[in-house]
CSV table of C-alpha atoms and ligand atoms in Angstrom, one decimal:
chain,number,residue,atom,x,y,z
A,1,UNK,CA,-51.5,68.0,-16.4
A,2,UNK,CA,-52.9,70.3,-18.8
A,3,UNK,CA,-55.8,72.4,-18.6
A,4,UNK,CA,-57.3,74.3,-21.8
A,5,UNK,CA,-59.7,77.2,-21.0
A,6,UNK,CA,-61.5,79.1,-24.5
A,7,UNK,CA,-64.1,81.2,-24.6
A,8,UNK,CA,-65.2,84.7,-25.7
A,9,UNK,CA,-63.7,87.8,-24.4
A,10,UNK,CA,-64.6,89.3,-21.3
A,11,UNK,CA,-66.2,85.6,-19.9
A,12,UNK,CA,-63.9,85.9,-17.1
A,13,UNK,CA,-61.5,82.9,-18.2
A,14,UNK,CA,-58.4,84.9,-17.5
A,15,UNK,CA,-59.4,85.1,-14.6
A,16,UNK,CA,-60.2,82.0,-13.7
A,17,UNK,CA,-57.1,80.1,-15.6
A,18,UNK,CA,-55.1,82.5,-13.5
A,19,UNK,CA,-56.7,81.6,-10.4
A,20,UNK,CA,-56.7,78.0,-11.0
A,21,UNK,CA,-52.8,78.0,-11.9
A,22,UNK,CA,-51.8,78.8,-8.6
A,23,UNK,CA,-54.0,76.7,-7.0
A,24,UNK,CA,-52.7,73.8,-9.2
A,25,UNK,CA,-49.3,74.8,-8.9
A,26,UNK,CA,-49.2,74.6,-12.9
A,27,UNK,CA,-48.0,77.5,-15.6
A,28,UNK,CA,-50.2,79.7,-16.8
A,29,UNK,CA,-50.2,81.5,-20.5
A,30,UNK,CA,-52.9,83.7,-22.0
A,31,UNK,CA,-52.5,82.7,-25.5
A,32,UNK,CA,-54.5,85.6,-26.4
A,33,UNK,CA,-51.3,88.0,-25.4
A,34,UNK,CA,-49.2,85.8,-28.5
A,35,UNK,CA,-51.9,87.5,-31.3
A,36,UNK,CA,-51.7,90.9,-29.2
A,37,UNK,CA,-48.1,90.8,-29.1
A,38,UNK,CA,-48.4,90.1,-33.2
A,39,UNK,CA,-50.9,92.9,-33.4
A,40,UNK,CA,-48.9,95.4,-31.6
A,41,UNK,CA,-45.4,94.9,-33.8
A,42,UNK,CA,-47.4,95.7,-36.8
A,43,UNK,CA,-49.3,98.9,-35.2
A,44,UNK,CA,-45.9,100.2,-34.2
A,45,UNK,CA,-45.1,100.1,-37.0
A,46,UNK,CA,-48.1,102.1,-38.7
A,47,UNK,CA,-49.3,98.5,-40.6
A,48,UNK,CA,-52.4,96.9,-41.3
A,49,UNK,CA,-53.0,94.5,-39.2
A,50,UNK,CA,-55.0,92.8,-41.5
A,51,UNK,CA,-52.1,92.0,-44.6
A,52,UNK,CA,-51.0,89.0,-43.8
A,53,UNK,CA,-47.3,89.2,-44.8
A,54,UNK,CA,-46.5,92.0,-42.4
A,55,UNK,CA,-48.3,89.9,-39.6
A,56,UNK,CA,-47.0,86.3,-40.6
A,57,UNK,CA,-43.3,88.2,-40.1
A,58,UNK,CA,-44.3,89.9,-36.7
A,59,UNK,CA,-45.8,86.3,-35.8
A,60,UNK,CA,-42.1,84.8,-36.7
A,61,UNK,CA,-40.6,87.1,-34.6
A,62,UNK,CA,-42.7,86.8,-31.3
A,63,UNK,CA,-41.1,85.5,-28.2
A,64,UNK,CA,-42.4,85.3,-24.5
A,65,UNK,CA,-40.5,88.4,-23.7
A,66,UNK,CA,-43.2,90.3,-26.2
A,67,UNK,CA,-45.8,89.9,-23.6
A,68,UNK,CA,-44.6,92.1,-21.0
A,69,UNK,CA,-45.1,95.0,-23.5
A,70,UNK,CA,-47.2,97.1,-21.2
A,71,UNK,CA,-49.7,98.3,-24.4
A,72,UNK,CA,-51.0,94.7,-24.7
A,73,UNK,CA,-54.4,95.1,-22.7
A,74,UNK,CA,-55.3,98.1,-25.2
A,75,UNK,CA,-58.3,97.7,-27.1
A,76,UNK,CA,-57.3,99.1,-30.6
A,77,UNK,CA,-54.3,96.3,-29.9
A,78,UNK,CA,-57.6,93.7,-28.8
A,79,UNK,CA,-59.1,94.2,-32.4
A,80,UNK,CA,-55.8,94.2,-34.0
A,81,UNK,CA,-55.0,90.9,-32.5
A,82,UNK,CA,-58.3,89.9,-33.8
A,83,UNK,CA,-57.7,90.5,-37.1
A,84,UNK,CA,-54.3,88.7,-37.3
A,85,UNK,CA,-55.9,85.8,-35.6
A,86,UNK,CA,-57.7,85.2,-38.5
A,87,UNK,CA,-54.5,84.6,-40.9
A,88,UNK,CA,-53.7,81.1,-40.8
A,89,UNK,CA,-49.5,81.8,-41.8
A,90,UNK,CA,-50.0,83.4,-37.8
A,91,UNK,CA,-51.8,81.0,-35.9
A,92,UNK,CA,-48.8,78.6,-37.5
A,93,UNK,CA,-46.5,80.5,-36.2
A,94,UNK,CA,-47.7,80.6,-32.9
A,95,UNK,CA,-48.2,77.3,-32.5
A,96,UNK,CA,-45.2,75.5,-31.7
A,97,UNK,CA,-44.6,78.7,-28.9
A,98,UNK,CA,-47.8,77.3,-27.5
A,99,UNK,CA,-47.3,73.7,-27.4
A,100,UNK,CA,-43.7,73.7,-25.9
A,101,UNK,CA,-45.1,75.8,-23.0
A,102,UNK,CA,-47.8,73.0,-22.3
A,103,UNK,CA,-45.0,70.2,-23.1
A,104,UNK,CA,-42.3,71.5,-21.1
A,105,UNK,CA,-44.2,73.9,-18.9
A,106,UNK,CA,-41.3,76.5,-17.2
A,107,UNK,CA,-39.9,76.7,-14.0
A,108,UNK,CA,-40.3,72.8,-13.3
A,109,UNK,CA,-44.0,73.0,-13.2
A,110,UNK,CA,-45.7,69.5,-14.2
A,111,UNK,CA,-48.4,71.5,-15.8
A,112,UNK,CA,-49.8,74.3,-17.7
A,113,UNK,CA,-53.1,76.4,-17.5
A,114,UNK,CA,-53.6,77.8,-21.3
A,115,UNK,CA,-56.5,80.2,-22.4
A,116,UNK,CA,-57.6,81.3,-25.5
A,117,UNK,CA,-59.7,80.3,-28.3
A,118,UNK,CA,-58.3,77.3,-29.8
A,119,UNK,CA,-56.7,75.4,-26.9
A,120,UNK,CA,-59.1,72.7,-26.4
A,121,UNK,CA,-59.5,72.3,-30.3
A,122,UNK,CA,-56.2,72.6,-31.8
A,123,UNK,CA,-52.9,73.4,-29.7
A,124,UNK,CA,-53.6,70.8,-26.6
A,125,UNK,CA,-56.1,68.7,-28.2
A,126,UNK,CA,-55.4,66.2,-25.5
A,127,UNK,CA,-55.4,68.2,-22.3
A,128,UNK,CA,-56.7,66.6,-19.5
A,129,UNK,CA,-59.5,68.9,-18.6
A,130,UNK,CA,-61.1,71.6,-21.2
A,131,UNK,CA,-63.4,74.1,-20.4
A,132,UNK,CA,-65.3,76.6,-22.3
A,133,UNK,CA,-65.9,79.7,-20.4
A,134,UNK,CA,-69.1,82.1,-21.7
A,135,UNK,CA,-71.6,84.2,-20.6
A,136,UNK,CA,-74.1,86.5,-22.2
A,137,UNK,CA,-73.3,89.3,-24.6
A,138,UNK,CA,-74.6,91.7,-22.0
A,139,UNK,CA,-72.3,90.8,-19.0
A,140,UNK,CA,-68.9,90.6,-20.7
A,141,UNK,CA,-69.8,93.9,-22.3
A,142,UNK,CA,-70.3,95.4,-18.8
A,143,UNK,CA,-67.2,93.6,-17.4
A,144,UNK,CA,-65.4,94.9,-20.0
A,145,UNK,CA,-66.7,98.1,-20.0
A,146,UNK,CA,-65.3,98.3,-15.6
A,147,UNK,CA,-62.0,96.4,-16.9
A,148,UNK,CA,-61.7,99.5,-19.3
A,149,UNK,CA,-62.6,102.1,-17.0
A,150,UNK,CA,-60.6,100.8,-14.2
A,151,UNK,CA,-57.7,101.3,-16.7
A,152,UNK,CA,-58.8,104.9,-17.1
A,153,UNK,CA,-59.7,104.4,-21.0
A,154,UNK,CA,-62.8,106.0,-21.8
A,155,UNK,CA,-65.7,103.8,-22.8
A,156,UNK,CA,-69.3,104.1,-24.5
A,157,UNK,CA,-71.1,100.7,-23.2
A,158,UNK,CA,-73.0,100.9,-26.6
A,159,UNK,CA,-69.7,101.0,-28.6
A,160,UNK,CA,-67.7,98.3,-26.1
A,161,UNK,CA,-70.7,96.2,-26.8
A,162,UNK,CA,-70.8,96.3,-30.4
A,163,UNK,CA,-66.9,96.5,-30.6
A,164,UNK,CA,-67.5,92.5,-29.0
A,165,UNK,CA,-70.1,91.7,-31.1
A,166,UNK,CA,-67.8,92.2,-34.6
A,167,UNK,CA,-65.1,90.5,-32.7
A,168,UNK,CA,-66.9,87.5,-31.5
A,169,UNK,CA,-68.0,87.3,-35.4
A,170,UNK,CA,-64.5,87.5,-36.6
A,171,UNK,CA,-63.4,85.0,-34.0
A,172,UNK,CA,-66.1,82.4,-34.8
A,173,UNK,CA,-66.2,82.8,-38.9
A,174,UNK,CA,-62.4,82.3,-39.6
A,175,UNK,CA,-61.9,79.4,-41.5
A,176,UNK,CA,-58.9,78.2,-39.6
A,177,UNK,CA,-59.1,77.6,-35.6
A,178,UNK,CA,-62.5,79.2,-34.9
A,179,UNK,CA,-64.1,80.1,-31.7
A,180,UNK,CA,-66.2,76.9,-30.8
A,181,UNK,CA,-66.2,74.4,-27.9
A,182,UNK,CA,-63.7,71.2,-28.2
A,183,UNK,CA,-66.4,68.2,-28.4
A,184,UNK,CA,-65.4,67.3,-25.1
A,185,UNK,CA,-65.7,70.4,-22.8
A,186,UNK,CA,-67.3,71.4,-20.4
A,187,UNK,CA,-69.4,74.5,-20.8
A,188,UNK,CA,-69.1,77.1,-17.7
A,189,UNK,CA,-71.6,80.1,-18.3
A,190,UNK,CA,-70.5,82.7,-15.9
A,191,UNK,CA,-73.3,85.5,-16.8
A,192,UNK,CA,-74.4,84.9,-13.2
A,193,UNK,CA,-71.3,84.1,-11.3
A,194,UNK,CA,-68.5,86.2,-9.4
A,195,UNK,CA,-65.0,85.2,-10.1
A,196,UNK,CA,-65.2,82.9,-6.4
A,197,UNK,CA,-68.2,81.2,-8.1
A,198,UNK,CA,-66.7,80.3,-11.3
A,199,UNK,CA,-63.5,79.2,-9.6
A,200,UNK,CA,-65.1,76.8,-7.5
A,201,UNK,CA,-67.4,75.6,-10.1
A,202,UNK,CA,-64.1,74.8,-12.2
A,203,UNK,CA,-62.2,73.2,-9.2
A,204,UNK,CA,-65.3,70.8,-9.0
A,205,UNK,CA,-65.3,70.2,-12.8
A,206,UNK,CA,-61.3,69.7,-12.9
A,207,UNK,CA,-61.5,67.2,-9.6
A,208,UNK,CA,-64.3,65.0,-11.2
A,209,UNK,CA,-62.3,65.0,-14.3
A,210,UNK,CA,-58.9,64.2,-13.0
A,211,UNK,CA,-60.4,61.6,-10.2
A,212,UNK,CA,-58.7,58.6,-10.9
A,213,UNK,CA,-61.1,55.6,-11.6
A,214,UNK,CA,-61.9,53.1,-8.7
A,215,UNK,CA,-59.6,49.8,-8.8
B,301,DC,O1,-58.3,86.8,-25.2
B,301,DC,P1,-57.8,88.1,-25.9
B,301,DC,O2,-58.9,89.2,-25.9
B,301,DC,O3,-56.6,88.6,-25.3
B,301,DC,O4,-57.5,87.7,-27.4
B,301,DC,C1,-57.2,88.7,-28.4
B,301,DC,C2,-57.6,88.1,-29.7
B,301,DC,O5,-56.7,87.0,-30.0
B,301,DC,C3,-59.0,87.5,-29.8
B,301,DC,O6,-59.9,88.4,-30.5
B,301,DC,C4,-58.8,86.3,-30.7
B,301,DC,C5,-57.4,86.0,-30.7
B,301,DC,N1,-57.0,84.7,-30.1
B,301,DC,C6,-57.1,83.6,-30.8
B,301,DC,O7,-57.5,83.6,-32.0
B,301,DC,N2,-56.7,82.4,-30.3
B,301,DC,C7,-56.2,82.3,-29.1
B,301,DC,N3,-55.8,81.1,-28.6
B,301,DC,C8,-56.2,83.4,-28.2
B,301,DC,C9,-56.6,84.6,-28.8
């Protein structure tokens, strides 16, 4: 069984993929660590993350053990793994990481749990369940602003806020993978929900989807 969760940042779907992986019993990946891992080779080593060359070679040399880097979460390494995320020579590269995860899914699980941006859409296009996970500008900007603060970065709201709003552009204008809903997902706006809300809210979507038809 495979389960794709996109969305913006800060929607809660990490959350929520993590929450329903255990439950499930499946594997669970946060595709968006892959681009942060790719962001934060090049950083270290004092690159532009936007120059595709130095990021499609950082992309090559990514492997799962990159994303216990403790830096990850950092958000100069966020905006940085925006920008590489728009250079199509590294979303190739990270593809076929992705989709032998959900294929052969580790530790003998019979499933995977996969968030990002472009799992319904392009790396699982046939997962059994896909949900898009949003909510408005204003409440991933405050959940991101306690996420933040709770890491003991300092944070403007006014500048976490706008800081979204330029990545949510980059991540819906790129020519290649955008942000945008697969055709056949289910929408889960979260502005108003806790994180038990939205899980049980998924739960119901995943059982109706995966209910096997009467005889
Ligand atoms: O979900 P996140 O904030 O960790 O993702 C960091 C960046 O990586 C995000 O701005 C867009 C990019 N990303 C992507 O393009 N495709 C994915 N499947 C996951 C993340």
């Amino acid at each position: 069984m495979i389960i794709a969760i996109d969305g913006p940042g800060a929607a809660g779907k990490g959350t929520l993929a993590r929450r329903l992986a255990a439950a499930l019993d499946l594997a669970f990946l946060d595709t968006g660590l892959l681009y942060r891992a790719v962001a934060a080779k090049v950083l270290a080593d004092g690159h532009d993350p936007a120059v595709p060359a130095v990021a499609e070679a950082a992309a090559r040399s990514v492997t799962f053990a990159d994303l216990n880097r403790p830096d990850l979460r950092r958000e100069g390494v966020g905006q940085g793994a925006s920008q590489v995320a728009a250079i199509p020579g590294v979303r190739a590269a990270l593809l076929d990481l992705q989709r032998r995860f959900a294929g052969q899914p580790p530790d003998g699980k019979r499933g995977a749990v996969l968030d990002g941006r472009d799992i319904g859409t392009v790396v699982c296009p046939g997962a059994d369940v896909k949900l898009f996970v949003t909510a408005s500008l204003d409440s991933r900007a405050a959940r991101r602003q306690k996420e933040l603060r709770g890491r003991g970065e300092a944070s403007i709201y006014a500048r976490v806020k706008q800081e979204m709003q330029e990545r949510d552009a980059r991540d819906s204008a790129r020519a290649t993978a955008p942000l945008k809903p697969a055709p056949d997902a289910v929408v889960l706006d979260t502005s108003e929900m806790d994180a038990d809300s939205a899980f049980r809210a998924a739960m119901d979507i995943i059982s109706a989807r995966t209910a096997a038809p009467p005889a």
